[in-house]
Tab-separated table of C-alpha atoms and ligand atoms in Angstrom:
chain	number	residue	atom	x	y	z
A	1	MET	CA	-1.502	3.818	48.687
A	2	LYS	CA	2.142	4.711	49.283
A	3	ARG	CA	3.553	3.821	45.885
A	4	LEU	CA	1.791	3.830	42.540
A	5	CYS	CA	3.101	2.387	39.317
A	6	VAL	CA	2.328	4.434	36.201
A	7	TYR	CA	2.456	2.870	32.734
A	8	CYS	CA	2.583	5.351	29.867
A	9	GLY	CA	4.094	6.099	26.467
A	10	SER	CA	7.770	6.368	25.720
A	11	SER	CA	6.522	8.837	23.065
A	12	PRO	CA	4.903	12.193	23.855
A	13	GLY	CA	1.868	11.647	21.590
A	14	ASN	CA	0.783	14.425	19.277
A	15	ASP	CA	-1.763	16.185	21.448
A	16	PRO	CA	-0.471	18.435	24.281
A	17	LYS	CA	-3.389	17.184	26.434
A	18	PHE	CA	-1.474	13.943	27.040
A	19	ILE	CA	1.580	15.792	28.347
A	20	GLU	CA	-0.669	18.017	30.472
A	21	ALA	CA	-2.376	14.963	31.966
A	22	ALA	CA	0.993	13.435	32.906
A	23	LYS	CA	2.074	16.693	34.551
A	24	SER	CA	-1.187	16.916	36.437
A	25	LEU	CA	-1.002	13.326	37.720
A	26	GLY	CA	2.632	13.929	38.725
A	27	ARG	CA	1.654	17.005	40.743
A	28	ARG	CA	-1.160	15.075	42.413
A	29	LEU	CA	1.120	12.159	43.363
A	30	ALA	CA	3.721	14.509	44.854
A	31	ALA	CA	1.049	16.465	46.770
A	32	GLY	CA	-0.392	13.231	48.164
A	33	ASN	CA	3.039	11.937	49.157
A	34	ILE	CA	2.580	8.973	46.831
A	35	GLU	CA	5.826	7.711	45.342
A	36	LEU	CA	5.917	7.109	41.593
A	37	VAL	CA	7.195	3.773	40.288
A	38	TYR	CA	7.704	3.693	36.523
A	39	GLY	CA	9.921	2.398	33.728
A	40	GLY	CA	12.846	4.754	34.399
A	41	ALA	CA	12.972	6.505	31.013
A	42	ASP	CA	13.567	10.214	30.408
A	43	ILE	CA	11.563	10.357	27.181
A	44	GLY	CA	7.918	10.777	26.186
A	45	ILE	CA	5.083	10.769	28.680
A	46	MET	CA	7.315	8.606	30.917
A	47	GLY	CA	9.889	11.379	31.309
A	48	THR	CA	7.166	14.001	31.726
A	49	ILE	CA	5.486	12.325	34.687
A	50	ALA	CA	8.797	11.575	36.416
A	51	ASN	CA	9.926	15.193	36.017
A	52	SER	CA	6.586	16.493	37.257
A	53	VAL	CA	6.730	14.385	40.454
A	54	LEU	CA	10.354	15.445	41.088
A	55	ALA	CA	9.692	19.134	40.343
A	56	ASN	CA	6.893	19.075	42.911
A	57	GLY	CA	9.038	17.548	45.637
A	58	GLY	CA	7.926	13.920	45.266
A	59	LYS	CA	9.830	10.633	45.073
A	60	VAL	CA	10.372	8.532	41.968
A	61	THR	CA	11.713	5.012	41.537
A	62	GLY	CA	12.570	3.906	38.001
A	63	VAL	CA	13.102	0.297	36.921
A	64	ILE	CA	14.794	-0.194	33.566
A	65	PRO	CA	16.387	-3.191	31.823
A	66	LYS	CA	20.077	-2.651	31.053
A	67	ALA	CA	19.447	-3.117	27.319
A	68	LEU	CA	17.076	-0.108	27.336
A	69	CYS	CA	19.263	2.286	29.356
A	70	VAL	CA	20.451	3.958	26.148
A	71	LYS	CA	17.416	3.480	23.860
A	72	GLU	CA	14.905	4.807	26.389
A	73	VAL	CA	17.435	7.255	27.915
A	74	ALA	CA	17.577	6.193	31.564
A	75	HIS	CA	16.621	9.159	33.777
A	76	GLN	CA	19.681	10.319	35.733
A	77	SER	CA	17.976	12.364	38.476
A	78	LEU	CA	15.505	9.941	40.041
A	79	THR	CA	15.262	9.258	43.759
A	80	SER	CA	16.241	5.709	42.839
A	81	LEU	CA	16.993	3.940	39.546
A	82	GLU	CA	17.097	0.141	39.462
A	83	VAL	CA	18.812	-1.402	36.438
A	84	VAL	CA	17.547	-4.954	35.954
A	85	GLU	CA	18.377	-7.842	33.612
A	86	ASP	CA	15.355	-7.919	31.341
A	87	MET	CA	11.761	-6.891	30.627
A	88	HIS	CA	10.283	-9.669	32.761
A	89	GLU	CA	12.298	-8.662	35.801
A	90	ARG	CA	11.358	-5.004	35.216
A	91	LYS	CA	7.631	-5.704	35.147
A	92	ALA	CA	7.732	-8.062	38.134
A	93	ARG	CA	9.751	-5.531	40.148
A	94	MET	CA	7.498	-2.600	39.241
A	95	SER	CA	4.504	-4.690	40.231
A	96	SER	CA	5.870	-5.856	43.573
A	97	LEU	CA	7.025	-2.354	44.558
A	98	SER	CA	3.594	-0.805	43.946
A	99	ASP	CA	0.262	-0.624	45.769
A	100	GLY	CA	-1.667	-0.012	42.549
A	101	PHE	CA	-1.323	0.759	38.838
A	102	ILE	CA	-2.391	3.635	36.618
A	103	THR	CA	-2.228	3.637	32.845
A	104	LEU	CA	-1.912	6.898	30.923
A	105	PRO	CA	-1.956	7.159	27.117
A	106	GLY	CA	0.797	5.137	25.479
A	107	GLY	CA	1.560	2.550	22.824
A	108	LEU	CA	2.096	-1.192	22.625
A	109	GLY	CA	4.401	-1.419	25.644
A	110	THR	CA	1.884	0.488	27.761
A	111	LEU	CA	-0.987	-1.765	26.669
A	112	GLU	CA	1.075	-4.876	27.329
A	113	GLU	CA	1.844	-3.710	30.869
A	114	LEU	CA	-1.804	-2.801	31.573
A	115	PHE	CA	-3.107	-6.140	30.347
A	116	GLU	CA	-0.471	-8.085	32.225
A	117	MET	CA	-1.648	-6.512	35.496
A	118	LEU	CA	-5.298	-7.177	34.560
A	119	THR	CA	-4.608	-10.820	33.762
A	120	TRP	CA	-2.601	-11.301	36.968
A	121	SER	CA	-5.525	-9.817	38.900
A	122	GLN	CA	-8.026	-11.994	37.025
A	123	LEU	CA	-6.034	-15.028	38.115
A	124	GLY	CA	-5.813	-13.772	41.711
A	125	PHE	CA	-2.016	-13.249	41.634
A	126	HIS	CA	-2.514	-9.759	43.066
A	127	ARG	CA	-5.448	-7.774	44.452
A	128	LYS	CA	-4.234	-4.245	43.777
A	129	PRO	CA	-6.325	-1.539	42.054
A	130	ILE	CA	-5.767	-0.975	38.340
A	131	GLY	CA	-6.755	2.431	36.980
A	132	LEU	CA	-7.041	3.770	33.451
A	133	LEU	CA	-6.817	7.525	32.902
A	134	ASN	CA	-8.883	8.003	29.769
A	135	ILE	CA	-7.515	11.362	28.637
A	136	ASP	CA	-9.581	12.984	25.903
A	137	GLY	CA	-11.193	9.633	25.031
A	138	TYR	CA	-7.847	8.111	24.010
A	139	PHE	CA	-8.923	4.681	25.306
A	140	ASP	CA	-12.581	4.786	24.136
A	141	GLY	CA	-11.923	2.236	21.383
A	142	LEU	CA	-10.212	-0.114	23.839
A	143	LEU	CA	-13.105	0.160	26.306
A	144	ASP	CA	-15.572	-0.579	23.483
A	145	PHE	CA	-13.512	-3.621	22.575
A	146	LEU	CA	-13.661	-4.871	26.176
A	147	ASP	CA	-17.476	-4.453	26.105
A	148	ASN	CA	-17.460	-6.524	22.953
A	149	SER	CA	-15.290	-9.201	24.614
A	150	VAL	CA	-17.859	-9.472	27.419
A	151	ARG	CA	-20.758	-9.679	24.937
A	152	ALA	CA	-18.910	-12.357	22.994
A	153	GLY	CA	-18.420	-14.439	26.135
A	154	PHE	CA	-14.632	-14.253	26.394
A	155	VAL	CA	-14.385	-11.889	29.377
A	156	LYS	CA	-16.578	-12.060	32.474
A	157	GLU	CA	-18.185	-8.824	33.670
A	158	ILE	CA	-16.441	-9.211	37.021
A	159	HIS	CA	-13.092	-9.327	35.253
A	160	GLN	CA	-13.959	-6.285	33.147
A	161	SER	CA	-14.811	-4.496	36.395
A	162	LEU	CA	-11.220	-4.945	37.604
A	163	LEU	CA	-10.368	-1.951	35.415
A	164	LEU	CA	-11.233	1.358	37.097
A	165	VAL	CA	-11.699	4.113	34.524
A	166	GLY	CA	-11.479	7.849	35.210
A	167	ASN	CA	-11.156	11.053	33.225
A	168	ASP	CA	-9.025	12.980	35.690
A	169	PRO	CA	-6.431	12.056	38.334
A	170	GLU	CA	-8.536	13.067	41.355
A	171	GLU	CA	-11.550	11.007	40.303
A	172	LEU	CA	-9.415	7.980	39.472
A	173	LEU	CA	-7.328	8.106	42.666
A	174	SER	CA	-10.519	8.294	44.760
A	175	SER	CA	-11.988	5.209	43.156
A	176	MET	CA	-8.666	3.378	43.516
A	177	ALA	CA	-8.469	4.298	47.222
A	178	CYS	CA	-11.961	2.780	47.819
A	179	TYR	CA	-11.254	-0.299	45.707
A	180	GLN	CA	-12.221	-3.641	47.177
A	181	SER	CA	-10.864	-6.549	45.244
A	182	PRO	CA	-13.426	-9.213	44.330
A	183	ILE	CA	-12.589	-12.812	45.154
A	184	ILE	CA	-12.233	-14.280	41.729
A	185	ASP	CA	-12.145	-17.784	40.498
A	186	LYS	CA	-11.698	-17.387	36.763
A	187	TRP	CA	-13.020	-20.864	36.039
A	188	THR	CA	-16.199	-20.968	38.153
A	189	SER	CA	-19.099	-18.614	38.790
A	190	THR	CA	-18.367	-18.181	42.510
A	191	ASP	CA	-17.181	-14.571	42.191
A	192	GLN	CA	-18.078	-12.344	45.116
A	193	ALA	CA	-16.996	-9.025	46.570
A	194	ILE	CA	-14.896	-9.083	49.759
B	1	LIG	P1	5.235	2.329	24.609
B	1	LIG	O1	3.853	2.408	25.170
B	1	LIG	O2	5.342	1.305	23.507
B	1	LIG	O3	5.804	3.660	24.249
B	1	LIG	O4	6.167	1.724	25.772
B	1	LIG	C1	6.063	2.197	27.080
B	1	LIG	C2	6.985	1.414	27.965
B	1	LIG	O5	6.551	0.065	28.002
B	1	LIG	C3	8.439	1.384	27.506
B	1	LIG	O6	9.270	1.630	28.642
B	1	LIG	C4	8.620	-0.048	27.061
B	1	LIG	O7	9.927	-0.485	27.275
B	1	LIG	C5	7.674	-0.774	27.985
B	1	LIG	N1	7.309	-2.155	27.677
B	1	LIG	C6	6.960	-3.055	28.595
B	1	LIG	N2	6.700	-4.245	28.095
B	1	LIG	C7	6.886	-4.160	26.792
B	1	LIG	C8	6.796	-5.083	25.720
B	1	LIG	N3	6.453	-6.374	25.902
B	1	LIG	N4	7.051	-4.605	24.493
B	1	LIG	C9	7.410	-3.334	24.318
B	1	LIG	N5	7.526	-2.424	25.300
B	1	LIG	C10	7.276	-2.827	26.519
């Protein structure tokens, strides 16, 4: 994986563990020569991970819609900052630039981005690994909800398994590096590993 997209909060959260996790992932990306692709903001967990990658000698590409350049404080010191027309272009560009996706703690925007990548994968529009860094159990409730969705018959187990969950960057990056995308047909039961 040469470039990884990280989705995370535009807020810092109220537990320093979230900031620490972003710094740690940033250090790990820089050390592994993996470029960070993210939303281009200089605030919250988003700014923290970008600054951590840069401070450790890594590369960062930000993609931000022009309407958010002021609100989300576009980062001025990135390796590259792409200013795009709108949210849809931002997400499509971040996706096409990246070899995989990691979600750190965040809010509604973060969840929306994570689930968009999961649904695109479920439909076979991409076959890239999707990781969730479950810092301090932040996503436990979401993972329980996904279990419930499988039990209730709305999500297939093979689609649930598209989400790789880890508690620390090293563990998650290893499972993403070994990831083999299943061949998925959402509407039949012919799912198989490739
Ligand atoms: P949040 O997790 O709400 O702090 O947002 C994290 C990032 O997700 C921010 O850069 C938001 O602009 C972005 N985002 C992406 N898609 C959406 C969306 N549909 N609604 C709100 N924010 C979004």
